[in-house]
PDB file of C-alpha atoms and ligand atoms in Angstrom:
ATOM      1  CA  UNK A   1      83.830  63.268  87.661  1.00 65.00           C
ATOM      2  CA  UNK A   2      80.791  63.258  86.158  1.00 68.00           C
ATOM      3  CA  UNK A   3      79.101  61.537  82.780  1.00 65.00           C
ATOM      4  CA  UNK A   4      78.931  64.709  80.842  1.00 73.00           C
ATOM      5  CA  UNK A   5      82.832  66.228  82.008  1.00 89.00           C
ATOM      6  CA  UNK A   6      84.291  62.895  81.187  1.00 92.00           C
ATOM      7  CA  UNK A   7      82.796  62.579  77.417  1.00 93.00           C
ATOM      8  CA  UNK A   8      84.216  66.370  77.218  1.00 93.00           C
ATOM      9  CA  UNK A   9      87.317  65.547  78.871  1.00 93.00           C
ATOM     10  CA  UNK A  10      87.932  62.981  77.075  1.00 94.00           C
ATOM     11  CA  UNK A  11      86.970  65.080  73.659  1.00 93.00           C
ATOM     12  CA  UNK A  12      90.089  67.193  74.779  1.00 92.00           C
ATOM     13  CA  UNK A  13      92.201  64.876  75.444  1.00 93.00           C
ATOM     14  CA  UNK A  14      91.605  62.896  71.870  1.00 90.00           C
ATOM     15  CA  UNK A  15      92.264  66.457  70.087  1.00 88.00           C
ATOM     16  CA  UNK A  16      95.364  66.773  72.061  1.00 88.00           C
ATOM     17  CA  UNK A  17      96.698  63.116  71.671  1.00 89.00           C
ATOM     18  CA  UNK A  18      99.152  62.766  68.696  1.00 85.00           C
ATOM     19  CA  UNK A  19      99.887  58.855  67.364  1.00 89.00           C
ATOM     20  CA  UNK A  20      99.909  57.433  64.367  1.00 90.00           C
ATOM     21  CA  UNK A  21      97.649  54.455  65.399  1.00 94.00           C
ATOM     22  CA  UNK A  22      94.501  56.337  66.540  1.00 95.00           C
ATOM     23  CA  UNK A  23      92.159  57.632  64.007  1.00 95.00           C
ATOM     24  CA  UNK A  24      89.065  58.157  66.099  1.00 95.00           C
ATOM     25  CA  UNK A  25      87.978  58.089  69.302  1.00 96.00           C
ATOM     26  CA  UNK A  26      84.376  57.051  70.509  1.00 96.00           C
ATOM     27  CA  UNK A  27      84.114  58.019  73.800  1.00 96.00           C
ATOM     28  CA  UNK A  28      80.756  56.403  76.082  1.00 97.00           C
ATOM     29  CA  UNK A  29      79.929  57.204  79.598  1.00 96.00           C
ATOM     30  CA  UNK A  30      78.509  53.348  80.190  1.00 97.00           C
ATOM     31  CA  UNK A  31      78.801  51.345  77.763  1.00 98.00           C
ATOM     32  CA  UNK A  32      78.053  47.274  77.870  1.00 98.00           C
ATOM     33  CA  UNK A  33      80.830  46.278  76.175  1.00 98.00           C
ATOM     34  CA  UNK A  34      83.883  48.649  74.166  1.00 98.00           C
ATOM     35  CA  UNK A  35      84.942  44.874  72.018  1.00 98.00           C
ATOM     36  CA  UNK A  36      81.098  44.272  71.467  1.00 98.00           C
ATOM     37  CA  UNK A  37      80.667  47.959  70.207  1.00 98.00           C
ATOM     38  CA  UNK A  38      83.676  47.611  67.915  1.00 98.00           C
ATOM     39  CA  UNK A  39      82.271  44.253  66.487  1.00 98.00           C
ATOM     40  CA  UNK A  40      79.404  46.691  65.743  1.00 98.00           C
ATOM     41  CA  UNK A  41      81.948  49.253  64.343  1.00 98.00           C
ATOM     42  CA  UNK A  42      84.046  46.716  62.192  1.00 98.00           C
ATOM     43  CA  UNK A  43      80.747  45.247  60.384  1.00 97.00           C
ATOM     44  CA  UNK A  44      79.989  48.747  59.518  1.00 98.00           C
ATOM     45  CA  UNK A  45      83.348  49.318  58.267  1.00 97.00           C
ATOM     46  CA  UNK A  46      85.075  50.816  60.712  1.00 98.00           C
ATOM     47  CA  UNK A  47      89.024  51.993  59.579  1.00 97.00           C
ATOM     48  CA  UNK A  48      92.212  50.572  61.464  1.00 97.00           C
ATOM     49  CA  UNK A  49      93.005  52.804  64.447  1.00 97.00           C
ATOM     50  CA  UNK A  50      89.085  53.272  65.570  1.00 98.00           C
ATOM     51  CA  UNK A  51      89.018  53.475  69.724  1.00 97.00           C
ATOM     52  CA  UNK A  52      86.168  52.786  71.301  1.00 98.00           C
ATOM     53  CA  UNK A  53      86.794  54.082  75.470  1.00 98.00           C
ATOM     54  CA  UNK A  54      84.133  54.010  78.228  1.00 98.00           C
ATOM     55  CA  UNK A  55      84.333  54.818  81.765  1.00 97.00           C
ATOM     56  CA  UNK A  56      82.260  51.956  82.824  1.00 97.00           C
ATOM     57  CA  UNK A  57      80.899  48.911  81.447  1.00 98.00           C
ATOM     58  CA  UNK A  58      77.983  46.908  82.197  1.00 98.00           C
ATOM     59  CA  UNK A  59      78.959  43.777  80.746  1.00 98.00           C
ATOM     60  CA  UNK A  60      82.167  43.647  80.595  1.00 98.00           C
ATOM     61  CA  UNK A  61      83.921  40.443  79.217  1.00 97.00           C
ATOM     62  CA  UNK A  62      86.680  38.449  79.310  1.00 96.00           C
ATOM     63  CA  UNK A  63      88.265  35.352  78.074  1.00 94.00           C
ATOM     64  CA  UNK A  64      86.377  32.110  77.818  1.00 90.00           C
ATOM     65  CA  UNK A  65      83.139  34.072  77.956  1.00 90.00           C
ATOM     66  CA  UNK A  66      84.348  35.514  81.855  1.00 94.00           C
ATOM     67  CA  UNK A  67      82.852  38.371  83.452  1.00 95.00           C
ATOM     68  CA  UNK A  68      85.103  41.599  83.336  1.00 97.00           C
ATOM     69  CA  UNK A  69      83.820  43.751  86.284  1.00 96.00           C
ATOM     70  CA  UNK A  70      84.221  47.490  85.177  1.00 97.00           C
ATOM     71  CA  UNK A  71      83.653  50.224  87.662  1.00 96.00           C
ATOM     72  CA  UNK A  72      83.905  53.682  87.370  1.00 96.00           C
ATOM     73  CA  UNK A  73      88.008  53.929  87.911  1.00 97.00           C
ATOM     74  CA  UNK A  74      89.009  51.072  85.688  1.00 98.00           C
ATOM     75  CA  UNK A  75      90.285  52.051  81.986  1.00 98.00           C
ATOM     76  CA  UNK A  76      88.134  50.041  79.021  1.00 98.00           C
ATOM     77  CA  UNK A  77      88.955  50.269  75.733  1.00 98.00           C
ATOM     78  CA  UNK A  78      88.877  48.275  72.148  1.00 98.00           C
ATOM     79  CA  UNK A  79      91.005  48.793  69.113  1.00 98.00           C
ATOM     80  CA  UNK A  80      90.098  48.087  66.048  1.00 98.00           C
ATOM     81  CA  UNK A  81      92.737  46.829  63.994  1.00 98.00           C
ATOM     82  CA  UNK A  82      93.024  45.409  60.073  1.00 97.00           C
ATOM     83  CA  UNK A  83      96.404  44.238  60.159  1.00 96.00           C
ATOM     84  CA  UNK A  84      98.000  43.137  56.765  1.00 93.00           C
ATOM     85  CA  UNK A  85      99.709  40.366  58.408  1.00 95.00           C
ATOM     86  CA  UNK A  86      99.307  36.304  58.200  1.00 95.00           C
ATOM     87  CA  UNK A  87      96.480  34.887  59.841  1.00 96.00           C
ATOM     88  CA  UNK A  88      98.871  32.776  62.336  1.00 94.00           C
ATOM     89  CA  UNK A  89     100.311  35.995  63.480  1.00 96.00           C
ATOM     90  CA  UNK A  90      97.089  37.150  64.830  1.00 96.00           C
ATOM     91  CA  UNK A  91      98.149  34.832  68.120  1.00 96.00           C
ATOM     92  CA  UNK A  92     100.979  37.654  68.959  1.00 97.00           C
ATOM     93  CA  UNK A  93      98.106  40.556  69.096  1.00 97.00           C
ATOM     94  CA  UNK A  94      97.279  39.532  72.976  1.00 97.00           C
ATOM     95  CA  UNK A  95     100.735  39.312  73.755  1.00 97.00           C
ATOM     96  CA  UNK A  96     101.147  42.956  72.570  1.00 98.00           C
ATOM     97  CA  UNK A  97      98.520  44.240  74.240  1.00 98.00           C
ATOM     98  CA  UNK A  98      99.998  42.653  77.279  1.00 98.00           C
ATOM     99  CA  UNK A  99     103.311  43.761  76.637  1.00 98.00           C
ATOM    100  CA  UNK A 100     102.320  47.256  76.021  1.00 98.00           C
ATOM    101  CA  UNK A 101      99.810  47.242  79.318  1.00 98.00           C
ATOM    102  CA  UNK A 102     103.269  45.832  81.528  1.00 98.00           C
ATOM    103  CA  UNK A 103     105.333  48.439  79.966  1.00 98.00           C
ATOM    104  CA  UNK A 104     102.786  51.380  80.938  1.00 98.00           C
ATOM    105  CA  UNK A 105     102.465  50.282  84.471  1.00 98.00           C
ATOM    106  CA  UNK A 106     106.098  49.520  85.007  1.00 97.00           C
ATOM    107  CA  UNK A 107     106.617  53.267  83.846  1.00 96.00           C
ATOM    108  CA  UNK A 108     104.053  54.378  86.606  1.00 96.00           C
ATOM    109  CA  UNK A 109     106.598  52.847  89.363  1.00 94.00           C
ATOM    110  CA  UNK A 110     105.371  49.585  89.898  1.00 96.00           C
ATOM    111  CA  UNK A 111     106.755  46.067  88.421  1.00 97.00           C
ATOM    112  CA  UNK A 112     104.270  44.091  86.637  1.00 98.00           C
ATOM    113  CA  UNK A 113     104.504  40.661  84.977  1.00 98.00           C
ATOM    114  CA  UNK A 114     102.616  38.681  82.400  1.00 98.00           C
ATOM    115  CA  UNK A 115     101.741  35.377  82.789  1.00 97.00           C
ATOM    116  CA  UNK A 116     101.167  33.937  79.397  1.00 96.00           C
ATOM    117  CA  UNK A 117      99.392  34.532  76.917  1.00 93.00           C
ATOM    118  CA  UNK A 118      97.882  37.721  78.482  1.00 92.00           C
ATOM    119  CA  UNK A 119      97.347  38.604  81.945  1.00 96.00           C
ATOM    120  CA  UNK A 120      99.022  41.596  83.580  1.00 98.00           C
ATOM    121  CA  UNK A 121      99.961  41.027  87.195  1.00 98.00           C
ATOM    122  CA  UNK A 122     101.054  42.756  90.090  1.00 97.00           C
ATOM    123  CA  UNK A 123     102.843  40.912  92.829  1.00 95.00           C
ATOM    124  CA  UNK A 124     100.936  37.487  91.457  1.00 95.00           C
ATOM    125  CA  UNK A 125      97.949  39.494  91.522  1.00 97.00           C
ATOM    126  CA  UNK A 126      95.771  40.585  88.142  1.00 97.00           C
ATOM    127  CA  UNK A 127      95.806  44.405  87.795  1.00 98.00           C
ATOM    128  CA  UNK A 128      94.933  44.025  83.977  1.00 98.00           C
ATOM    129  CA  UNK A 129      93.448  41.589  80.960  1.00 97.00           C
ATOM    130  CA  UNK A 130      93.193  41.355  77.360  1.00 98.00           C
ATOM    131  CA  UNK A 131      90.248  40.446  75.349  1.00 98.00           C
ATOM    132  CA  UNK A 132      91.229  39.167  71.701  1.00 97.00           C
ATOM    133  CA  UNK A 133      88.743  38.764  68.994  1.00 97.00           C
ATOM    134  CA  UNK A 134      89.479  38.246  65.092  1.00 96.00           C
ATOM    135  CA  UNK A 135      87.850  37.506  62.133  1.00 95.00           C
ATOM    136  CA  UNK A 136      90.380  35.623  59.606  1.00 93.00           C
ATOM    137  CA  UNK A 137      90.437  33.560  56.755  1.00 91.00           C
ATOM    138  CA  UNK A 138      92.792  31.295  55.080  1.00 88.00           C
ATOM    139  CA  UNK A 139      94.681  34.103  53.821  1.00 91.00           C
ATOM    140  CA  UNK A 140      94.849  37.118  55.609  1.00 93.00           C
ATOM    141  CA  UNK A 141      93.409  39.040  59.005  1.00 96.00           C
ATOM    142  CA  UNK A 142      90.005  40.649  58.136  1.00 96.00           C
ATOM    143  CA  UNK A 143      89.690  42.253  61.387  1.00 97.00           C
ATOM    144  CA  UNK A 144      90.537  42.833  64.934  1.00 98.00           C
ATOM    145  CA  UNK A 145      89.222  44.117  67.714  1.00 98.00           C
ATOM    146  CA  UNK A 146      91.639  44.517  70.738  1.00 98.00           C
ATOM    147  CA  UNK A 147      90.497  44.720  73.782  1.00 98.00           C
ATOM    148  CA  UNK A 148      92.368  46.361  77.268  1.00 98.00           C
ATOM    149  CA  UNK A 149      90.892  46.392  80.917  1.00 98.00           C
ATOM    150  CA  UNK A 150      93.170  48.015  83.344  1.00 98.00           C
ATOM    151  CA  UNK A 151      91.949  48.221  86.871  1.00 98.00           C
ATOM    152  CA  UNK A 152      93.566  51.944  87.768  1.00 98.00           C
ATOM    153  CA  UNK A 153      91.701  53.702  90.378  1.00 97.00           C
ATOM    154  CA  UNK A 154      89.923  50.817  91.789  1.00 97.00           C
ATOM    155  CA  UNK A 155      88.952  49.512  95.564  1.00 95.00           C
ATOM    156  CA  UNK A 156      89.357  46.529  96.293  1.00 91.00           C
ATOM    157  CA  UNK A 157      84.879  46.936  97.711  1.00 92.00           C
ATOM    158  CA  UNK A 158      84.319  47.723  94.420  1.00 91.00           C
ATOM    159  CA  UNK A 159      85.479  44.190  93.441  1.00 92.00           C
ATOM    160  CA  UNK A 160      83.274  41.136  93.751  1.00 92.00           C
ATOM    161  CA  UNK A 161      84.456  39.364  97.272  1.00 95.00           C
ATOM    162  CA  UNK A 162      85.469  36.326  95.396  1.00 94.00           C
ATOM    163  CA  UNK A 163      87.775  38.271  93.110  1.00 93.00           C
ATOM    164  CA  UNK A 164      89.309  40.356  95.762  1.00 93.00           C
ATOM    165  CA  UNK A 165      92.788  37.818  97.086  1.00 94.00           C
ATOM    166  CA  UNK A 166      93.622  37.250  93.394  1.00 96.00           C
ATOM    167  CA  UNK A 167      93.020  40.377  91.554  1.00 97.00           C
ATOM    168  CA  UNK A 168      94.487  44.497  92.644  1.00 97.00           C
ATOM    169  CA  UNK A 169      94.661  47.858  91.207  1.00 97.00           C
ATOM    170  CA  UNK A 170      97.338  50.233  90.560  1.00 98.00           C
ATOM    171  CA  UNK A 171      96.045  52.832  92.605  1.00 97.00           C
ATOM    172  CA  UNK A 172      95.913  49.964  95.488  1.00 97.00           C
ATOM    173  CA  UNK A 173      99.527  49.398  94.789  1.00 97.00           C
ATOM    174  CA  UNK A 174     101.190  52.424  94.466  1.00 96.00           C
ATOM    175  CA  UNK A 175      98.643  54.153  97.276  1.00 96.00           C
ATOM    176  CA  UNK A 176      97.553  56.801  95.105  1.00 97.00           C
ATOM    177  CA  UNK A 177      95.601  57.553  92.820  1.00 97.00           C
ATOM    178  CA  UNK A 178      96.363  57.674  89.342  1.00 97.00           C
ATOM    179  CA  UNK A 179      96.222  60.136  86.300  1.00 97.00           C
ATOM    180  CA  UNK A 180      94.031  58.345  83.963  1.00 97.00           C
ATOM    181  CA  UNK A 181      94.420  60.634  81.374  1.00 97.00           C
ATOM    182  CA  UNK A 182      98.710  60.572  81.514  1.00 97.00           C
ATOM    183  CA  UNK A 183      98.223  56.353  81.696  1.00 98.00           C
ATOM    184  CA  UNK A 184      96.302  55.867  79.135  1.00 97.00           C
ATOM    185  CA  UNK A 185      98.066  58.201  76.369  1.00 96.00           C
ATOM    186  CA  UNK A 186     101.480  56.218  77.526  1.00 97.00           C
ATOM    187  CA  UNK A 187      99.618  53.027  76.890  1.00 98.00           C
ATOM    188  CA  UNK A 188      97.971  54.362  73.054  1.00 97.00           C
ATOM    189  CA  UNK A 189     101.561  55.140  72.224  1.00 96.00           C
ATOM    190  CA  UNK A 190     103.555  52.162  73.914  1.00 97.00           C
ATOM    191  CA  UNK A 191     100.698  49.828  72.034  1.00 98.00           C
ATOM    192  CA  UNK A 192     101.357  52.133  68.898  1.00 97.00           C
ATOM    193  CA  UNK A 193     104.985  51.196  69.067  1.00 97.00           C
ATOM    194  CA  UNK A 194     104.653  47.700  69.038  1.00 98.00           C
ATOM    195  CA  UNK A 195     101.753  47.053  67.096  1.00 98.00           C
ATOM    196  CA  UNK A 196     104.381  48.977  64.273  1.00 97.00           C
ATOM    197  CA  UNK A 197     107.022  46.560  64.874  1.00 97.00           C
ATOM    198  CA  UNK A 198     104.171  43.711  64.019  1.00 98.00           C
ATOM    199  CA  UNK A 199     103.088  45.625  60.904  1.00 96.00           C
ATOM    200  CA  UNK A 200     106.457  45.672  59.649  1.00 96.00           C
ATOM    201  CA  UNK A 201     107.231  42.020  60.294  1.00 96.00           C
ATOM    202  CA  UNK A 202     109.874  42.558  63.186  1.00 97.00           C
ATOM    203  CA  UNK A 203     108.043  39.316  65.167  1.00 97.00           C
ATOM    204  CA  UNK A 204     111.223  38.821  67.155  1.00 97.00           C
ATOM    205  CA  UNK A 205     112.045  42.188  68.860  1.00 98.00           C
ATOM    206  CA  UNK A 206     108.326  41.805  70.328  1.00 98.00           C
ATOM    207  CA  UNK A 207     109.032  38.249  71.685  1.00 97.00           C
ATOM    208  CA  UNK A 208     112.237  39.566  73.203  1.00 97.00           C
ATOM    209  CA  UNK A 209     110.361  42.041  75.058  1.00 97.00           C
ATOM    210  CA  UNK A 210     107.151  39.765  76.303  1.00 97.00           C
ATOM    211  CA  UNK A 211     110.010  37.593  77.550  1.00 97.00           C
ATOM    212  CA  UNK A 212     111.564  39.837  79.409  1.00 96.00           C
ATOM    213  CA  UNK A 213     108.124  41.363  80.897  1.00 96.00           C
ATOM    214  CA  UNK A 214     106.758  37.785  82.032  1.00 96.00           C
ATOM    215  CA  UNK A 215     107.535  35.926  85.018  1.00 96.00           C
ATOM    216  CA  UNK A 216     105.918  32.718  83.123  1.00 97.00           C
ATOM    217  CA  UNK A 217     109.399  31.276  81.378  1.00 97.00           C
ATOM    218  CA  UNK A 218     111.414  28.531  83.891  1.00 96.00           C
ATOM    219  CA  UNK A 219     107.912  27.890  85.789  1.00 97.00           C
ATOM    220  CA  UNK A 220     106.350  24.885  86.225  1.00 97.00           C
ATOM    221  CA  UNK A 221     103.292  24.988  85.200  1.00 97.00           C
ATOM    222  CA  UNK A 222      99.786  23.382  84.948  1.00 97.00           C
ATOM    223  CA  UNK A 223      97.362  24.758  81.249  1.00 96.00           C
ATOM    224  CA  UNK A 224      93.969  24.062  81.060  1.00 94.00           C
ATOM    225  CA  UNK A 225      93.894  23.982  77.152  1.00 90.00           C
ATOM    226  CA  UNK A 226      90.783  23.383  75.172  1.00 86.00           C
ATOM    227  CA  UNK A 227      92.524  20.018  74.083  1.00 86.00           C
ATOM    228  CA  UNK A 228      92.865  18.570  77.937  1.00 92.00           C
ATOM    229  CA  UNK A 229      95.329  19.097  80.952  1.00 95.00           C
ATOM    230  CA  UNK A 230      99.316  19.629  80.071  1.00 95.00           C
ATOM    231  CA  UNK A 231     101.658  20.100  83.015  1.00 96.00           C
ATOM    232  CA  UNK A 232     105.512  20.581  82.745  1.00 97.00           C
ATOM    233  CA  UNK A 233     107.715  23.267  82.529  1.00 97.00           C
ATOM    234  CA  UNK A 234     107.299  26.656  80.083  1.00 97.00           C
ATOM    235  CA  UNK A 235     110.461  26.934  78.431  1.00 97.00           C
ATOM    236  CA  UNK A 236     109.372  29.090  75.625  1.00 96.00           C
ATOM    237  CA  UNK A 237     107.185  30.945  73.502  1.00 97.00           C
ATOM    238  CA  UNK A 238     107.427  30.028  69.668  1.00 97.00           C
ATOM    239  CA  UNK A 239     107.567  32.453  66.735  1.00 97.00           C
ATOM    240  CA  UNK A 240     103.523  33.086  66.842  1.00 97.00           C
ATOM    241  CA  UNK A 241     103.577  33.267  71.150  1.00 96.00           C
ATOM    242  CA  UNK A 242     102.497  29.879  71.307  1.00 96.00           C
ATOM    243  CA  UNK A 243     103.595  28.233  74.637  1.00 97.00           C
ATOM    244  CA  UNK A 244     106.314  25.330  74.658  1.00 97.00           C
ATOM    245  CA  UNK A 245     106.074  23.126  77.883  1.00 97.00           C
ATOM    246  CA  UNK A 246     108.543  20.558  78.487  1.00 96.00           C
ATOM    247  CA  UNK A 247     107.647  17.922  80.627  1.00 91.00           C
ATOM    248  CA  UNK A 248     109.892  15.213  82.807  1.00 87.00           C
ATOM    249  CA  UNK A 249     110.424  12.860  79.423  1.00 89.00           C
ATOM    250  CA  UNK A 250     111.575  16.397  77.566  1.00 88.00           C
ATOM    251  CA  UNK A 251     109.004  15.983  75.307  1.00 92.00           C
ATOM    252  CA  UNK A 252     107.766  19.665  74.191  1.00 95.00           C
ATOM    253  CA  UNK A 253     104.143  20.354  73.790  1.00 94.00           C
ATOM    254  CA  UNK A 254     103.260  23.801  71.906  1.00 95.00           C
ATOM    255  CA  UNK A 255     100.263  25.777  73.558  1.00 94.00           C
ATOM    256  CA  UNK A 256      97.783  27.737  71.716  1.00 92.00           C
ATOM    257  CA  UNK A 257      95.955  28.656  74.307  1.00 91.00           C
ATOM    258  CA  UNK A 258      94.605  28.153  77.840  1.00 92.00           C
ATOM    259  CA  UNK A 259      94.635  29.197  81.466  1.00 93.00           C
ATOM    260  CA  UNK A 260      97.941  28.792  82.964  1.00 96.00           C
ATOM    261  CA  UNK A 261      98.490  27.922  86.566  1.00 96.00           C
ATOM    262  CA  UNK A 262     101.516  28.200  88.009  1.00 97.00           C
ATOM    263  CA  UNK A 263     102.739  25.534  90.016  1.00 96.00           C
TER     264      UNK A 263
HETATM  265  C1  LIG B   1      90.631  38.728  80.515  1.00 92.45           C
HETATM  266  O1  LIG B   1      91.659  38.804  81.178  1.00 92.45           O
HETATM  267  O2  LIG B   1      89.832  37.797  80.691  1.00 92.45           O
HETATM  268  C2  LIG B   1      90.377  39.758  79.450  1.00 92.45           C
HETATM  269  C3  LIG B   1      89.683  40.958  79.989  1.00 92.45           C
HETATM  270  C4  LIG B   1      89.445  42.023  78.928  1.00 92.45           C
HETATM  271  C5  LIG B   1      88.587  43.158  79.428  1.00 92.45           C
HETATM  272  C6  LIG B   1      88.474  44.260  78.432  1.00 92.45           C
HETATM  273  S1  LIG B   1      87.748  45.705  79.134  1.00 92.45           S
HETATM  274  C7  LIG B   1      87.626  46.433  77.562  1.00 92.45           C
HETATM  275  C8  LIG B   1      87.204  45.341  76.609  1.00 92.45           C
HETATM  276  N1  LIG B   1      85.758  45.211  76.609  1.00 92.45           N
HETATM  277  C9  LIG B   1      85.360  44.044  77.126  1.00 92.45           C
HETATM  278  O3  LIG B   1      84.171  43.693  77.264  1.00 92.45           O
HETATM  279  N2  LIG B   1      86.422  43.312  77.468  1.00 92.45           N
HETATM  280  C10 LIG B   1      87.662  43.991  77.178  1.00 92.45           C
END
């Protein structure tokens, strides 16, 4: 497809495309970043429900200041959000994203997982990620901006060599490839749903869902948090998605956040 039919497709598809979350769509060819642009969007002003979607991405990024390699057949988007919830809430937002990412693949045929906080995974293998920033004060959420990499119609050449044994693509899995606009409409609504349980406080029917998407729960596991090493197991996530690991004395450690190995 090229730059020009994909802006118009795209144009088409955001007339057609009926949810309560999105407001407006900004649709780029190449972008370098969707989150960057809506950091640029939310200090101009931008309104809750603002999409920013590009079919590539030059500098894509991901947590801890990664790399997020987006080719032409991934899906890249941001959402800007201005949730009227309490600051300490704004640790469930990845976890929705997540949740709503696993439930959109699962519906294509294949079984994902996420292994907390964030990353969607195919047979133990990354097929999406989640890129959370917020601005917050004591008080309330100023802003979000959500963003979603999916890795949809990719192959596995067009990855980096070193990312290739840990990281697929749906189209990979399932052998086919896949209707980017149909995916990414299920995802805008299945994010729309839950991000409308979170506005109206209903904390706990998302954590019963992101438990029952992740394979993380029961394992033993090793997090590289920004406060040192913690290994035991993950028995739970608390009422804001932080993680509880137990270890061997059964002393429970809460997680905020951090790369989680399994073990
Ligand atoms: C991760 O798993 O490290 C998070 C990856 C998030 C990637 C998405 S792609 C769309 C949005 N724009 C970015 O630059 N990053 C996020």
């Amino acid at each position: 497809m090229s730059k020009n039919n994909f802006i118009e497709e795209m144009r088409d598809f955001s007339n057609s495309l009926k949810t309560k979350l999105v407001k407006r769509l900004i649709i780029y060819d190449e972008v370098s970043s969707t989150n960057v642009e809506g950091k640029k969007l939310v200090k101009a002003g931008a309104e809750e429900g603002t999409v920013i979607l590009a079919r590539s991405q030059k500098k894509g990024r991901g947590r801890f200041d990664r790399i997020w390699v987006s080719p032409v057949g991934g899906l890249y988007l941001s959402i800007v959000l201005r949730p009227k919830q309490h600051p300490k809430k704004a640790s469930l937002l990845p976890l929705i994203g997540a949740l709503a990412v696993s439930k959109t693949i699962n519906h294509f045929g294949v079984t994902s997982k996420i292994k907390w906080p964030n990353d969607v995974r195919i047979n133990e293998k990354k097929v999406a990620g989640i890129l959370v920033e917020s601005e917050t004060d004591s008080k309330e959420i100023l802003s979000i901006v959500l963003g979603i990499g999916v890795n949809l119609n990719i192959e596995n050449e067009q990855l980096p060599k070193e990312l290739r044994k840990t990281t697929t693509s749906l189209s990979q899995e399932l052998k086919t490839t896949v209707d980017y606009q149909a995916f990414l409409k299920d995802l805008l609504l299945n994010f729309g749903k839950y991000y409308s349980l979170f506005q109206n406080g209903n904390f706990e029917k998302i954590l019963i869902e992101w438990r029952k998407h992740s394979d993380t729960l029961g394992r033993k596991v090793k997090i590289l948090s920004p406060s040192g090493v913690i290994e035991g197991t993950a028995t739970d996530i608390d009422e804001n998605g932080f993680l509880i690991v137990t270890n061997d004395n059964y002393k429970r450690k809460k997680i905020f956040s951090g790369d989680c190995i399994y073990l």
